[in-house]
PDB file of C-alpha atoms in Angstrom:
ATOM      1  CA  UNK A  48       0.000   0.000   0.000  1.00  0.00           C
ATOM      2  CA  UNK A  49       1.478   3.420  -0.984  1.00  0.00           C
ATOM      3  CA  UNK A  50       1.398   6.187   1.422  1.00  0.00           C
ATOM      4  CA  UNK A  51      -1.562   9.035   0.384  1.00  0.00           C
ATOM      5  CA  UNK A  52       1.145  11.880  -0.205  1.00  0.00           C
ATOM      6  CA  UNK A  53       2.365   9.285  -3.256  1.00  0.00           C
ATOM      7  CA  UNK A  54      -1.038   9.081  -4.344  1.00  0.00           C
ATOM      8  CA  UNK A  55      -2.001  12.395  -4.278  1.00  0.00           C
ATOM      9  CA  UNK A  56       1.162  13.423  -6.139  1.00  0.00           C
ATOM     10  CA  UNK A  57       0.280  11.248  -8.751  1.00  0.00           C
ATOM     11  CA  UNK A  58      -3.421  12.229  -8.960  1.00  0.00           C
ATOM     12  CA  UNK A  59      -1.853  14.964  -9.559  1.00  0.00           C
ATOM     13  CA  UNK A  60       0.488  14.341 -12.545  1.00  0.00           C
ATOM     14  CA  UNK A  61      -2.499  12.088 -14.064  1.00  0.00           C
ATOM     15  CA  UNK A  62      -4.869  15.344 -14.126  1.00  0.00           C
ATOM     16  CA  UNK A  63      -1.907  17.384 -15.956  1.00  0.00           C
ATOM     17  CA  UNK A  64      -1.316  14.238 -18.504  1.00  0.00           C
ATOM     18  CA  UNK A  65      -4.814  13.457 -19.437  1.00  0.00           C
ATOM     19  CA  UNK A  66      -5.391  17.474 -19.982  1.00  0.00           C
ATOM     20  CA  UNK A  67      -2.497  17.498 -22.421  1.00  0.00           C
ATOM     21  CA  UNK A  68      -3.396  13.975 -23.940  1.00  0.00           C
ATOM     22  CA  UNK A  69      -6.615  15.225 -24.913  1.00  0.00           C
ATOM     23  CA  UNK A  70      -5.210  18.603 -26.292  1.00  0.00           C
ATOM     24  CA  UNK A  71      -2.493  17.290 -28.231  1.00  0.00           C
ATOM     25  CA  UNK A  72      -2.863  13.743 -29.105  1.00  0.00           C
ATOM     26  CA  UNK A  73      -6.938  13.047 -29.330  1.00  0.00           C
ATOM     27  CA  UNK A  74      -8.494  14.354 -32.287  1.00  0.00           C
ATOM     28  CA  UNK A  75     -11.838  12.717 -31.949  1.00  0.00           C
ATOM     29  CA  UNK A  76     -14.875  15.555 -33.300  1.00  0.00           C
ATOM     30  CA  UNK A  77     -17.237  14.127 -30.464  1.00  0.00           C
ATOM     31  CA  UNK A  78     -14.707  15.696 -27.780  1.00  0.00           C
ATOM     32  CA  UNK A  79     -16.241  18.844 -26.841  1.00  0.00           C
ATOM     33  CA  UNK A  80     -15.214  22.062 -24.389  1.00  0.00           C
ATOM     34  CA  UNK A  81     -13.527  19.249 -22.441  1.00  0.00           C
ATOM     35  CA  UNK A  82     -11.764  20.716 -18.875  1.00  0.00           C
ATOM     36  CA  UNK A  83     -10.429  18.021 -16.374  1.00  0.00           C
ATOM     37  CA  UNK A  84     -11.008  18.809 -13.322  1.00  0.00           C
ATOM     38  CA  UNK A  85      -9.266  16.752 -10.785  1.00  0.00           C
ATOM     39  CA  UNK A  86      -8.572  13.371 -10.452  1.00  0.00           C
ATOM     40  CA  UNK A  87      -8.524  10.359  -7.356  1.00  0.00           C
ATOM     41  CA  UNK A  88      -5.965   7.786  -6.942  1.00  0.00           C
ATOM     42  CA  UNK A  89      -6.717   4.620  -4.736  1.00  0.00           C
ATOM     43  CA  UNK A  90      -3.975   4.309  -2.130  1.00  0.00           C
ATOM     44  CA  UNK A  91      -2.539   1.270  -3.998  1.00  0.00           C
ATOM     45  CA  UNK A  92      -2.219   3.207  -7.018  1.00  0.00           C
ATOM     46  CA  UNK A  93      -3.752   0.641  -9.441  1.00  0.00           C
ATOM     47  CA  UNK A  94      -7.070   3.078 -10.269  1.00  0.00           C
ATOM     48  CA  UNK A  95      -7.659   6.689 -11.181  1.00  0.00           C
ATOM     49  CA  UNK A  96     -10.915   8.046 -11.662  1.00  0.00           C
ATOM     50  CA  UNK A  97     -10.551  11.596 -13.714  1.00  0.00           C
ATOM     51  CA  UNK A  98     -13.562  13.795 -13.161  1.00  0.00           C
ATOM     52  CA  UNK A  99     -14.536  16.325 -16.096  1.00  0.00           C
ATOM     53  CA  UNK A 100     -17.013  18.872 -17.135  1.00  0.00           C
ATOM     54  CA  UNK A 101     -18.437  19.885 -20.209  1.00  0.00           C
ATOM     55  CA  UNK A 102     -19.892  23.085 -21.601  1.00  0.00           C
ATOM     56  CA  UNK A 103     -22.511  22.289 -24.255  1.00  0.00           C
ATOM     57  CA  UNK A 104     -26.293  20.487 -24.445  1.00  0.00           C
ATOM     58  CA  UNK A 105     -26.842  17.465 -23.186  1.00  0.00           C
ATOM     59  CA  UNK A 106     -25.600  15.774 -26.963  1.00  0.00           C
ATOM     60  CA  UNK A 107     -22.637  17.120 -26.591  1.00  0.00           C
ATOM     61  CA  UNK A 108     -22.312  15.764 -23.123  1.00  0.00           C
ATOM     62  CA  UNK A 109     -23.219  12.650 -24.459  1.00  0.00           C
ATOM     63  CA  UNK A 110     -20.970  12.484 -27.402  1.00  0.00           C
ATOM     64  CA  UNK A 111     -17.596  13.570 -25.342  1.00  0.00           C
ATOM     65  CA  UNK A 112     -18.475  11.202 -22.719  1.00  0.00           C
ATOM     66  CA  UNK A 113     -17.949   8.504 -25.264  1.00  0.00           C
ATOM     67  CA  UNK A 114     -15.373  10.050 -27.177  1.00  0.00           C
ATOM     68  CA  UNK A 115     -13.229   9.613 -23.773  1.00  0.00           C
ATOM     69  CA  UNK A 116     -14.340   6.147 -23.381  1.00  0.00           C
ATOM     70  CA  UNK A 117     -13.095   5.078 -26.634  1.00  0.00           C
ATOM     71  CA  UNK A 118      -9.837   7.542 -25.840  1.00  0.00           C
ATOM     72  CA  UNK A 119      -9.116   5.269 -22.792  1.00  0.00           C
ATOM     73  CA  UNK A 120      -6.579   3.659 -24.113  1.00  0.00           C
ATOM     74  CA  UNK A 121      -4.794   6.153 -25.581  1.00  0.00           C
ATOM     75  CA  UNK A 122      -4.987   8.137 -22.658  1.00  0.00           C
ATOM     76  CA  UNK A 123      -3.812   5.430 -20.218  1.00  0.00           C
ATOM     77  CA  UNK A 124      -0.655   4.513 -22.550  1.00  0.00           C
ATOM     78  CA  UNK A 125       0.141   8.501 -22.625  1.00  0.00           C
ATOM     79  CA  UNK A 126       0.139   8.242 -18.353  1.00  0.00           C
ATOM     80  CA  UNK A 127       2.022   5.015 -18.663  1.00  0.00           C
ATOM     81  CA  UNK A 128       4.822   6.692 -20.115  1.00  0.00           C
ATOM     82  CA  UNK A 129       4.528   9.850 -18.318  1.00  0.00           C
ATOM     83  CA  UNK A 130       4.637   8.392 -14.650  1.00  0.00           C
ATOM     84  CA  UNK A 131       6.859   6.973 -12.215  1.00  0.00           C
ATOM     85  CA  UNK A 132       5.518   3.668 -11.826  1.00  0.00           C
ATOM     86  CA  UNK A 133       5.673   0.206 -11.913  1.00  0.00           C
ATOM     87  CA  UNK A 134       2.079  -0.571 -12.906  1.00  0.00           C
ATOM     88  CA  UNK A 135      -0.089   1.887 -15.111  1.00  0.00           C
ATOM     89  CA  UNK A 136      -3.471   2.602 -13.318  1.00  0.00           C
ATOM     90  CA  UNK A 137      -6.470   2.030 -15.005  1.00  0.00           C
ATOM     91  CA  UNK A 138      -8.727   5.462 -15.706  1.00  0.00           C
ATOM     92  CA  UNK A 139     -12.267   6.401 -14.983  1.00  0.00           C
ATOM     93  CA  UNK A 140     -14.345   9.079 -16.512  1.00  0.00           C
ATOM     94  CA  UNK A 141     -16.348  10.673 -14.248  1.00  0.00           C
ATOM     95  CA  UNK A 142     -18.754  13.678 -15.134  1.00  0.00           C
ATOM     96  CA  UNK A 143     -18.245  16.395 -12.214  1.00  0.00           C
ATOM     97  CA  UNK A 144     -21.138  17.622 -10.599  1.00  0.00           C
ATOM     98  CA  UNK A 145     -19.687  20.576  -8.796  1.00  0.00           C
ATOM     99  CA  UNK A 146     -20.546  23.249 -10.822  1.00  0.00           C
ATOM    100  CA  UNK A 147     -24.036  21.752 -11.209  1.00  0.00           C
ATOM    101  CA  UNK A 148     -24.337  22.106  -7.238  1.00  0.00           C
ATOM    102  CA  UNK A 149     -23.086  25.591  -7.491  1.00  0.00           C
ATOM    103  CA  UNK A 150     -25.128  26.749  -9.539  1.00  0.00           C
ATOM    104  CA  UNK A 151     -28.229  25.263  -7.742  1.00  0.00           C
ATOM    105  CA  UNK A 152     -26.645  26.490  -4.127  1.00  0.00           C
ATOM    106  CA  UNK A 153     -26.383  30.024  -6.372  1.00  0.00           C
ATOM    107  CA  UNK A 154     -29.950  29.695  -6.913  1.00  0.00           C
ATOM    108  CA  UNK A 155     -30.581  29.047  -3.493  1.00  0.00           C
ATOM    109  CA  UNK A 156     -28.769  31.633  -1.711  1.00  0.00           C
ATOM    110  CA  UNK A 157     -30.422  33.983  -4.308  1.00  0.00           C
ATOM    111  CA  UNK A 158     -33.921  33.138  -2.901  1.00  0.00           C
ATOM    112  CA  UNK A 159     -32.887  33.173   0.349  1.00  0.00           C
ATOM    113  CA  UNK A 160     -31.199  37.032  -0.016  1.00  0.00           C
ATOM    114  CA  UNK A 161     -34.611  38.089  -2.047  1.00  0.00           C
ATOM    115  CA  UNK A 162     -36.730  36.207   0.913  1.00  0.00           C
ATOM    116  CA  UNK A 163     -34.435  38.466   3.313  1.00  0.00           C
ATOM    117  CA  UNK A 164     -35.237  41.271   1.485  1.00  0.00           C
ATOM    118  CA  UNK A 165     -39.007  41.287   1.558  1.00  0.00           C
ATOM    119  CA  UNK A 166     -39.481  40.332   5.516  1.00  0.00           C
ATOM    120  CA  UNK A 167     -36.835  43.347   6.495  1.00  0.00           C
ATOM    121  CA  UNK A 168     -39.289  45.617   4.289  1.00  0.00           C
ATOM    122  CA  UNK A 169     -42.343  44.029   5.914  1.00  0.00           C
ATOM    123  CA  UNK A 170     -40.326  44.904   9.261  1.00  0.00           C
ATOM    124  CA  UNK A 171     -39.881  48.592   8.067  1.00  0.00           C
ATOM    125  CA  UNK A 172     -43.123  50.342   9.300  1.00  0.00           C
ATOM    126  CA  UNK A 173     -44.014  47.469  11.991  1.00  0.00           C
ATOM    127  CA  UNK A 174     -44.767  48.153  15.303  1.00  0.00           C
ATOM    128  CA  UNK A 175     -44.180  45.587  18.725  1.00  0.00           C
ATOM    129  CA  UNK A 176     -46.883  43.635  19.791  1.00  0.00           C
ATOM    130  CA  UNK A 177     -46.521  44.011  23.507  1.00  0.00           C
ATOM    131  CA  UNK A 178     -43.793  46.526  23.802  1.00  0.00           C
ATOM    132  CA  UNK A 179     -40.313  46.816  22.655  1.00  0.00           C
ATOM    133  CA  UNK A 180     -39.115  44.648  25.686  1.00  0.00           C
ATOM    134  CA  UNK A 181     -41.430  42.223  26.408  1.00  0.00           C
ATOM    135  CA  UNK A 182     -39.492  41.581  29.636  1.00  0.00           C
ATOM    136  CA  UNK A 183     -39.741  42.836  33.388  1.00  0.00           C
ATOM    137  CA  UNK A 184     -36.846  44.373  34.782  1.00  0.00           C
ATOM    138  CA  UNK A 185     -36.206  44.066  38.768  1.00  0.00           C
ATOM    139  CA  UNK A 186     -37.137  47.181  39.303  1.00  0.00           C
ATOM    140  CA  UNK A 187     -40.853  47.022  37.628  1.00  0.00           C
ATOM    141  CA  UNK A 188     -43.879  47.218  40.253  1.00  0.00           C
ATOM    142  CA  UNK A 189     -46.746  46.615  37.915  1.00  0.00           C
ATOM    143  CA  UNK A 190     -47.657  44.085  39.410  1.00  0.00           C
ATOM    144  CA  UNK A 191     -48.639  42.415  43.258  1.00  0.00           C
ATOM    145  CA  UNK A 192     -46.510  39.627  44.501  1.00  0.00           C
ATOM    146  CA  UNK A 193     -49.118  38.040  46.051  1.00  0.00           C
ATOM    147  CA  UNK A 194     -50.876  37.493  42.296  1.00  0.00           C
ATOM    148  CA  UNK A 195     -48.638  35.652  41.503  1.00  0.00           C
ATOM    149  CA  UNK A 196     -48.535  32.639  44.042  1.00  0.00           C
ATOM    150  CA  UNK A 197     -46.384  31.220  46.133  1.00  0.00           C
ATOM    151  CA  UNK A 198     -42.752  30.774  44.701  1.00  0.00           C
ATOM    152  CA  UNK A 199     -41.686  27.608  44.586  1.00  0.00           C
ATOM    153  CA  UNK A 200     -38.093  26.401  47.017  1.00  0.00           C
TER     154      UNK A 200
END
């Protein structure tokens, strides 16, 4: 088992090398506004999975998703010779689903701002219900002891 700094490292190195493997050397049309994004190596460095987004429709989602699948090879042989390692790992495409979440936590916090908006101008002109401070202060003699019953020890 390889220590987790190793693998990290070459997580690393595998995100640079696919990025410049699909730039330079893959010339498939399906292969759209392609942008790697990071990349995972298990701590016995035999897998990677690459995660990637792409800008387009859903079709052209589609079609680079399989343009990397059938790019596997090519891609893994371009690591293979661009790592220090004994064994080559084997690559996984993953689509990344950050920026998705973003932009639906975007959305979100944009509600939530325009919610805040419309209760502080509800707040504007509204007046206490019982009184600014609801609470008695030590001093207050508005009302009998005795009303209130005995206090408890």
């Amino acid at each position: 088992m390889a220590d987790p700094a190793r693998a990290a490292k070459m997580a690393d190195r595998i995100k640079v090398v696919v990025a410049q493997a699909l730039e330079r050397r893959v010339k498939d049309p399906r292969l759209g506004f392609v942008t790697i994004t990071d990349a995972r190596v298990t701590n016995d460095l035999q897998h990677a999975t690459v995660y990637y987004t792409v800008f387009g429709t859903d079709e052209e989602q589609d079609g680079t998703r399989k343009a990397l699948e059938s790019a596997k090879g090519i891609l893994r042989a371009e690591v293979g010779r661009n790592i220090t390692a004994r064994l080559t790992p084997t690559l996984e495409f993953v689509p990344d689903e950050i920026p998705v979440n973003a932009s639906h936590l975007e959305e979100l916090l944009r509600t939530a701002k325009a919610k805040d908006a419309e209760v502080a101008a509800m707040a504007e002109g509204a007046a206490f219900a019982g009184g600014e401070d609801p609470y008695r202060k030590p001093g207050d003699e508005d009302e009998d002891e005795s009303a209130r019953g005995p206090r408890p020890e």
